[in-house]
Coordinates of C-alpha atoms and ligand atoms in Angstrom, one line a residue:
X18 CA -5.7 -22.2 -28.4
X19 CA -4.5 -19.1 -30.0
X20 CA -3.2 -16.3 -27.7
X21 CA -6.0 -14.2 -27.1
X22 CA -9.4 -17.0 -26.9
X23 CA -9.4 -16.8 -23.4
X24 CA -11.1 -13.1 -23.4
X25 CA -14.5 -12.7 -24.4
X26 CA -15.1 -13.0 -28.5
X27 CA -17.1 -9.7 -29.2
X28 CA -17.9 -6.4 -28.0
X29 CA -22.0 -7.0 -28.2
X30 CA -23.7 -5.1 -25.6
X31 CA -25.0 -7.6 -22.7
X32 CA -28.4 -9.5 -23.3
X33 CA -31.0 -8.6 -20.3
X34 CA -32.4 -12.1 -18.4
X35 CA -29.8 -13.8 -16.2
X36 CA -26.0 -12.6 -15.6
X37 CA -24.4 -14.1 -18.5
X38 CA -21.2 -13.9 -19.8
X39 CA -19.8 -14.5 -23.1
X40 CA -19.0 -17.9 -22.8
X41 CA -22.3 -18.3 -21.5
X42 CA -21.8 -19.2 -17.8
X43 CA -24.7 -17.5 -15.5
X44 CA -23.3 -16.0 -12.3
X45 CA -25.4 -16.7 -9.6
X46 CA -23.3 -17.1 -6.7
X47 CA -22.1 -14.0 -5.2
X48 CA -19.2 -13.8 -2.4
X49 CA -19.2 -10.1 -0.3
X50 CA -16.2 -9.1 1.5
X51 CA -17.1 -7.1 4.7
X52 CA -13.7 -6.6 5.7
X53 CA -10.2 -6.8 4.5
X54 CA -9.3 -7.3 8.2
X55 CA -8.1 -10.3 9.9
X56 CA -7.5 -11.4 13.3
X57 CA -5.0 -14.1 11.7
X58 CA -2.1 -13.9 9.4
X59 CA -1.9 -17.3 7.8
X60 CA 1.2 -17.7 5.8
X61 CA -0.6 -18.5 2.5
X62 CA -2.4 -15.0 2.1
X63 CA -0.9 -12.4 4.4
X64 CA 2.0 -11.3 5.9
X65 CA 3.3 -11.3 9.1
X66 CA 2.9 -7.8 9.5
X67 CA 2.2 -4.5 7.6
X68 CA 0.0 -5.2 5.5
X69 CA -2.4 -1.4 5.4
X70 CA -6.0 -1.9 6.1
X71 CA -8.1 0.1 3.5
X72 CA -9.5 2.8 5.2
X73 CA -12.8 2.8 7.2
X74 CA -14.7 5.6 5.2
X75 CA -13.6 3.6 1.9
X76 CA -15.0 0.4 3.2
X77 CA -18.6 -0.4 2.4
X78 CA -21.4 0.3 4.9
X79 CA -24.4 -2.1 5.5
X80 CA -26.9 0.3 3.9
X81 CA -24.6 0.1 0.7
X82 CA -23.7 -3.5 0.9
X83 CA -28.0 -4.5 1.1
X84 CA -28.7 -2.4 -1.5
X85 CA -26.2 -3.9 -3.7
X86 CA -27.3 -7.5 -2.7
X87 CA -30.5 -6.7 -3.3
X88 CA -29.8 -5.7 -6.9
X89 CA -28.0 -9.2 -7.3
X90 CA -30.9 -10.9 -6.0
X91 CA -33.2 -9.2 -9.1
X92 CA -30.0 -10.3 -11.2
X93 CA -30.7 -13.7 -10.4
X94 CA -28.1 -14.4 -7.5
X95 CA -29.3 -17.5 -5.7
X96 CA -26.6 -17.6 -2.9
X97 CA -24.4 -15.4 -0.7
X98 CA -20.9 -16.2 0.8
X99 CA -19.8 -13.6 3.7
X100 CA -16.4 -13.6 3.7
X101 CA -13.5 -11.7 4.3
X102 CA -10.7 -10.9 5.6
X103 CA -11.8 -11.8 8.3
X104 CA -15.6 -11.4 8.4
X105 CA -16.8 -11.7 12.2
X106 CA -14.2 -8.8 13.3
X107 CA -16.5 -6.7 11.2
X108 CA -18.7 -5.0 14.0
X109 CA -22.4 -5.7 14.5
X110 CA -21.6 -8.5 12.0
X111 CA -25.2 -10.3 12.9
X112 CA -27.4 -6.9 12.4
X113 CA -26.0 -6.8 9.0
X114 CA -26.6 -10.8 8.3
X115 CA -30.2 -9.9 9.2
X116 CA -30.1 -7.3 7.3
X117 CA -29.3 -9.2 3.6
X118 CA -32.4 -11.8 4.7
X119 CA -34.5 -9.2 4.7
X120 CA -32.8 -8.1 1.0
X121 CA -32.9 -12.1 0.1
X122 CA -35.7 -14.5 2.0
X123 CA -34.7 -16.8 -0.5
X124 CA -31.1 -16.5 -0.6
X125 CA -28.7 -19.7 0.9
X126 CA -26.5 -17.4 2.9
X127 CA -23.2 -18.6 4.4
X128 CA -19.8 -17.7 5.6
X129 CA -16.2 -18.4 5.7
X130 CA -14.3 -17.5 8.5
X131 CA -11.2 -18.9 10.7
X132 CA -13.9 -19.6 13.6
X133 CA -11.3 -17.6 16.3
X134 CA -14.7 -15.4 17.1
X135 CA -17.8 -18.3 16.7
X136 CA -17.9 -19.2 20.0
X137 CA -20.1 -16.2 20.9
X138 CA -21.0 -15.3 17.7
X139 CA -22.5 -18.6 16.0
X140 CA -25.5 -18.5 17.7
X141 CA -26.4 -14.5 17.3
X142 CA -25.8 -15.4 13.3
X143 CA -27.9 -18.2 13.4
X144 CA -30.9 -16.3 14.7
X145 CA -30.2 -13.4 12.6
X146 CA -30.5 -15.7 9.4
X147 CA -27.2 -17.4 8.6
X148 CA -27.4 -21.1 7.0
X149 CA -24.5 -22.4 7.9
X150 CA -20.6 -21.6 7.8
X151 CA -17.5 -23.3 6.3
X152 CA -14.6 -23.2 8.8
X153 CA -10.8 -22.6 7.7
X154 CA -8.6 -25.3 9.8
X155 CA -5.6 -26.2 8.3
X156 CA -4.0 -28.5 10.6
X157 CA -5.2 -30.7 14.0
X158 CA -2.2 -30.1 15.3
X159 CA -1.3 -27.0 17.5
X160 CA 2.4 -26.4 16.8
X161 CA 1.7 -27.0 13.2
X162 CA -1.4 -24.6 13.1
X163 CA 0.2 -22.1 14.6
X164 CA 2.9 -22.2 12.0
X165 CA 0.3 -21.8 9.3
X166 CA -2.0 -19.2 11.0
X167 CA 0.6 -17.7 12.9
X168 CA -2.3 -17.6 15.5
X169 CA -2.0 -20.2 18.9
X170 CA -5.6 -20.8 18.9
X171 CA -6.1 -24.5 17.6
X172 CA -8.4 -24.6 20.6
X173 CA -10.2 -21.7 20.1
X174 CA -11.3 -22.4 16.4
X175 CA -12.4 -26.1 17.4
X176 CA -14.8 -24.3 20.0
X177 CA -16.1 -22.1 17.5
X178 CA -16.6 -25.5 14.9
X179 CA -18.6 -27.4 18.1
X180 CA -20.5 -23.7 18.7
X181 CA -21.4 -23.5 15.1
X182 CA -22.9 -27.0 15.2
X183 CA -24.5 -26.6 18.4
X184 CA -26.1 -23.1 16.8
X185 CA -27.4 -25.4 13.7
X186 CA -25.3 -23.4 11.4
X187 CA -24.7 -26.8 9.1
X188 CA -23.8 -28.6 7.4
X189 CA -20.5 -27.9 9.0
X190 CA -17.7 -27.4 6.3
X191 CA -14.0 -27.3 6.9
X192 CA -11.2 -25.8 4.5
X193 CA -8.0 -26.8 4.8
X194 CA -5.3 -25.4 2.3
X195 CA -3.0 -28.2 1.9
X196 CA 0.8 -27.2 1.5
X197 CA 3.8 -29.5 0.9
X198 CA 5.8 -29.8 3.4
X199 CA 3.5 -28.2 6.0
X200 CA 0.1 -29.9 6.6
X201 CA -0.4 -32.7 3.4
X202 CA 0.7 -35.7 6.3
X203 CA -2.6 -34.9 8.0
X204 CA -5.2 -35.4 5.1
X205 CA -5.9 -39.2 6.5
X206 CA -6.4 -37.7 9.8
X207 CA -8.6 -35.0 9.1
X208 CA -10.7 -37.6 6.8
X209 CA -10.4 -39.7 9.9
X210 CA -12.1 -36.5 12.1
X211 CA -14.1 -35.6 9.4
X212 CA -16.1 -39.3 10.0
X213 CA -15.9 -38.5 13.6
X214 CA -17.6 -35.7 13.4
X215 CA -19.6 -35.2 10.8
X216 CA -18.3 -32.3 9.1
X217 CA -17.0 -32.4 5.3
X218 CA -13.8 -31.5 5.1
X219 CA -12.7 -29.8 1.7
X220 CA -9.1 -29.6 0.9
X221 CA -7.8 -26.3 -0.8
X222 CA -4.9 -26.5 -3.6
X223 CA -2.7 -23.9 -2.3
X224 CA -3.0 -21.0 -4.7
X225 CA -0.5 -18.1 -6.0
X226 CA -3.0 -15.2 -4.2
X227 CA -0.2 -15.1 -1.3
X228 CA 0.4 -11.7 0.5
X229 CA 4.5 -12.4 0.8
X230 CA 4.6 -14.0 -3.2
X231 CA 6.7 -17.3 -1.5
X232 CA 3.8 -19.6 -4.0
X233 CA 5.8 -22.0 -5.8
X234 CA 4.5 -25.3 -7.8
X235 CA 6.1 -27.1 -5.8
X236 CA 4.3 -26.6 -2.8
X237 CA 1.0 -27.6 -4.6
X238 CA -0.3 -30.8 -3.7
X239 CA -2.5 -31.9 -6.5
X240 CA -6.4 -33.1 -5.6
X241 CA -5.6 -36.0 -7.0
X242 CA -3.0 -37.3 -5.0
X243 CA -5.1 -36.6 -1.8
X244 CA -7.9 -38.0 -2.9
X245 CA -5.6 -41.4 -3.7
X246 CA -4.5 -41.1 -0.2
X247 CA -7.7 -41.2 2.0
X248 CA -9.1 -44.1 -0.3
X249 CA -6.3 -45.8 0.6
X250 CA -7.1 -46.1 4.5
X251 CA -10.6 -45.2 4.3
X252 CA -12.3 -45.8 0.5
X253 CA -14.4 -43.1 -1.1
X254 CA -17.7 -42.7 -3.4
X255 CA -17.8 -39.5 -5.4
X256 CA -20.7 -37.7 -5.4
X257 CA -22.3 -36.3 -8.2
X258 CA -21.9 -32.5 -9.0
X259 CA -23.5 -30.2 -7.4
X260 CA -23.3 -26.0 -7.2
X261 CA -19.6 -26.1 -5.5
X262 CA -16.7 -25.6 -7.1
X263 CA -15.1 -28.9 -5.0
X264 CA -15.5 -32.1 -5.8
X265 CA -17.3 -34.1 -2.8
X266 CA -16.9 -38.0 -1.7
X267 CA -18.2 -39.5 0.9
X268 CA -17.3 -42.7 2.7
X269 CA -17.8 -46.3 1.1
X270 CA -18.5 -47.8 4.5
X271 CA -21.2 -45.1 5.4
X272 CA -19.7 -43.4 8.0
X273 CA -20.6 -39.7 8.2
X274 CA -19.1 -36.2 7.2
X275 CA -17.0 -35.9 3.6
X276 CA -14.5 -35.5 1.8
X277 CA -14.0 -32.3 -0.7
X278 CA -11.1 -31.5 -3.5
X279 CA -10.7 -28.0 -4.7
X280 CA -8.4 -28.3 -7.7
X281 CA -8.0 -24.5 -8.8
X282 CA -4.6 -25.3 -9.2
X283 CA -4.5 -28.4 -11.2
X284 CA -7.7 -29.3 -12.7
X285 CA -9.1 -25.7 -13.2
X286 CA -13.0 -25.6 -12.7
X287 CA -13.3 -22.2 -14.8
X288 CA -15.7 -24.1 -17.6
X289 CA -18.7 -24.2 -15.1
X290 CA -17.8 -20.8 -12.8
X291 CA -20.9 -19.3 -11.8
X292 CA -19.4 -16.9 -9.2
X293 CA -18.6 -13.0 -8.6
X294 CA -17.1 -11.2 -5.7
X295 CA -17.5 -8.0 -4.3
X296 CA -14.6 -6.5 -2.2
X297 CA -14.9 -5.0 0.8
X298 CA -15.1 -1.5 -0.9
X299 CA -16.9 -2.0 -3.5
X300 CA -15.3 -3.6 -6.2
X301 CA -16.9 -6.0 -8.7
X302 CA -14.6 -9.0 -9.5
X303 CA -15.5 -11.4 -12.0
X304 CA -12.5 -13.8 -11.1
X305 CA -10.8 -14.7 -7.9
X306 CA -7.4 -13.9 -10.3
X307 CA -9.2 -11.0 -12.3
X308 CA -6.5 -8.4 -13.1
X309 CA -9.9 -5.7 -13.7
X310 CA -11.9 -4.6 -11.3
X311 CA -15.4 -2.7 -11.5
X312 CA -16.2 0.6 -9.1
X313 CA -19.3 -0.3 -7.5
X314 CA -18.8 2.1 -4.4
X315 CA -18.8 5.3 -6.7
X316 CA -22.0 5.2 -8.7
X317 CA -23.7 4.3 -5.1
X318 CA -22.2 7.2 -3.4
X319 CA -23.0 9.5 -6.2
X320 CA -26.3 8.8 -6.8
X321 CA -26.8 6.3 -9.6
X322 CA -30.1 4.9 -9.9
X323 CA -30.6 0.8 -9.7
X324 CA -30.7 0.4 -13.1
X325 CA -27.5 2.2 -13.6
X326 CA -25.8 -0.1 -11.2
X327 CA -27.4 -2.9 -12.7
X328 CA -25.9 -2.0 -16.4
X329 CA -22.4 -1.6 -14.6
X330 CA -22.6 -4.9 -13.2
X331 CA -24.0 -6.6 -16.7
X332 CA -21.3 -4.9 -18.4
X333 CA -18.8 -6.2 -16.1
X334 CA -20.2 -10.4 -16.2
X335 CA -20.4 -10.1 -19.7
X336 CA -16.8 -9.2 -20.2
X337 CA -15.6 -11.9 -17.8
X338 CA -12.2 -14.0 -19.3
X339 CA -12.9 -17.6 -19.9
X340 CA -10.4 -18.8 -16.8
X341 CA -7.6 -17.6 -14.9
X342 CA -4.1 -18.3 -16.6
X343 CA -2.1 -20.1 -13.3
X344 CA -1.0 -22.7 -15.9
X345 CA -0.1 -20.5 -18.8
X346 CA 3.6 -18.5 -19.2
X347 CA 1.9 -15.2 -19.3
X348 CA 0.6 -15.8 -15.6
X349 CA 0.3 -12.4 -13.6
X350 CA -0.8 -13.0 -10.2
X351 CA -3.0 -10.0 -9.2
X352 CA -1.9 -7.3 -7.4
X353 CA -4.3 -7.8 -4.3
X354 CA -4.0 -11.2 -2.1
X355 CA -7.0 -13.6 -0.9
X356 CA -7.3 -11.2 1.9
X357 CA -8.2 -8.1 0.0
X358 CA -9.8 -10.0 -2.5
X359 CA -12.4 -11.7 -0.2
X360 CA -12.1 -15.6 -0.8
Ligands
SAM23 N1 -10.8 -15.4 7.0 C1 -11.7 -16.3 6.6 C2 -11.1 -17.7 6.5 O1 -9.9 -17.8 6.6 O2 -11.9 -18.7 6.3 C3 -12.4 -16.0 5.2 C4 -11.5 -15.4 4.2 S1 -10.2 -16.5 3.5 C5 -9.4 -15.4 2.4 C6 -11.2 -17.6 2.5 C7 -10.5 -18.9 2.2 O3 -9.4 -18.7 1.4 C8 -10.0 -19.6 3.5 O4 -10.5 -20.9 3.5 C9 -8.5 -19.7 3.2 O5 -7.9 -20.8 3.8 C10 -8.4 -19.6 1.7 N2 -7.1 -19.1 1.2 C11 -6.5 -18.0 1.6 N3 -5.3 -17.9 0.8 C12 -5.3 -19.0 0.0 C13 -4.4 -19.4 -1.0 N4 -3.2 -18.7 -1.3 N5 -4.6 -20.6 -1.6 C14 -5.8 -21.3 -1.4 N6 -6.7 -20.9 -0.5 C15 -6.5 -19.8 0.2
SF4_24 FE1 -7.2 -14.2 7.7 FE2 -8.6 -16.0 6.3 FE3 -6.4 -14.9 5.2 FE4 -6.1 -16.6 7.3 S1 -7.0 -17.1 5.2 S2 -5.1 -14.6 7.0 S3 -7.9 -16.1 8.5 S4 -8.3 -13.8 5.7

């Protein structure tokens, strides 16, 4: 592949229809950060400390943040990931969830979050719309999840996991981002919980999108080798594709819950990416790794019209690269980590 394929081959204005880009992959999934705040500093995307919150009048307010889903939803958007930071310390979190069913009837609508706060919360965001969540857990083992959230509150997120279920917010996912050395001696034991349970479990490759920059290969445990593991002790099927970037197995014997590989590291998924995120003020991102971002906030707090913020966002799909470049020498690992970015 020479050099420069990877960005988009012509400077043609965007066709109207469907978010395309140039490489002809629709983006129909949107993820909205509501917060770049988090109650948690895990080790693979912030740092222990100092770390400055973007300030409150920058951040987007739930008036902006509905009108803007609402012009994704004419785009074609068919489902909505709340994320963050951390999204339930945003305040009033579940009259803003009822806020984009009103904007999408239609829309799947679902969250990631570190569960710290779903004890009280799952079952407000369940009546005010929510589908269901996907819950980050990256070890069953209190010492050991402390280490990687530098939070004590093992406990506390299992609560939130049984709250969510009770609340009907499922299918209950779970993301663990494996690291070597840290938590990859527990993937037989979360599949083992995971057909407990019920819930799918989807293991993360840990990605360079660290706060601290302490991402090394080396601490990357490829998909595959997980994967090989569990079917070891407990076979798999796979399952066939579906809209998730992961790639989902379930258990030969029948048992419920899941299993789930998301290879951004190793077996890139860019090919098929039908996603865009929106930071938590305002900025379009047409890759988790983008190095360009796209002012949303500005044209709405200056008075664009719909269709103005419409061509911005066109304009921005269309000139989406074909994937991220983790695996190429001319890597540069964007300036903003998974916690400003909105994962
Ligand atoms: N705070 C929420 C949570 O932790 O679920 C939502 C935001 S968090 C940025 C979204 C997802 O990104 C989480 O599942 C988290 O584990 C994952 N993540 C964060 N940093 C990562 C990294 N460097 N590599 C892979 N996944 C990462
Ligand atoms: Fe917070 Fe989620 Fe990042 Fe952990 S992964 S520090 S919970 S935003």
């Amino acid at each position: 592949m020479a050099m420069d394929d990877w960005q988009p081959p012509t400077t043609a204005p965007p066709p109207e229809g469907p978010l395309v880009d140039t490489f002809g992959r629709v983006a129909d999934d949107l993820r909205v950060s509501v917060t770049d705040r988090c109650n948690f500093r895990c080790t693979y995307c912030m740092p222990a400390e100092g770390l400055a919150w973007i300030p409150k009048g920058e951040i987007l307010t739930f008036e902006e943040l509905t009108r803007l889903l609402g012009i994704f939803v004419s785009l074609g958007v068919r489902s909505l990931k709340v994320t963050g930071g951390e999204p339930t310390v945003r305040a009033d979190l579940p009259r803003l969830i009822r806020m984009f069913r009103e904007a999408g009837p239609e829309l799947d609508i679902s969250m990631t979050t570190n569960g710290a706060l779903l004890d009280r919360l799952a079952a407000p965001l369940a009546d005010a719309g929510l589908d269901r969540v996907t819950v980050s857990c990256d070890s069953l083992m209190r010492h050991r999840f402390a280490e990687m959230t530098r939070r004590d509150a093992l406990d506390r997120v299992l609560r939130g996991i049984r709250a969510a279920e009770a609340a009907g917010l499922t299918p209950v996912k779970i993301n663990c981002v494996v690291v070597g050395g840290q938590n990859d001696g527990e993937v037989v034991d979360f599949a083992r919980w995971a057909r407990e349970t019920g819930y799918v479990v989807r293991f993360i490759e840990y990605m360079p999108l660290d706060a601290e920059h302490a991402w090394e290969r080396a601490k990357v445990v490829p998909s595959r080798s997980i994967v090989k593991a569990i079917d070891r002790v407990f076979p798999l099927v796979p399952l066939g594709p579906d809209r998730e970037p992961a790639t989902s197995f379930a258990f030969a014997d029948g048992a419920p819950g899941g299993i789930g590989v998301i290879s951004s590291v190793t077996e890139p998924f860019c090919d098929s990416c039908n996603r865009l995120r929106i930071t938590a003020e305002g900025q379009l991102r047409a890759c988790l790794f983008a190095l360009e971002e796209t002012d949303l906030r500005g044209p709405l707090r200056s008075g664009a019209s719909d269709r103005e913020i419409e061509r911005r966002i066109r304009a921005a799909v269309w000139r989406k690269w074909s994937g991220h470049r983790i695996n190429h020498p001319d890597f540069v690992q964007p300036a903003r980590s998974m916690s400003m970015i909105g994962g």
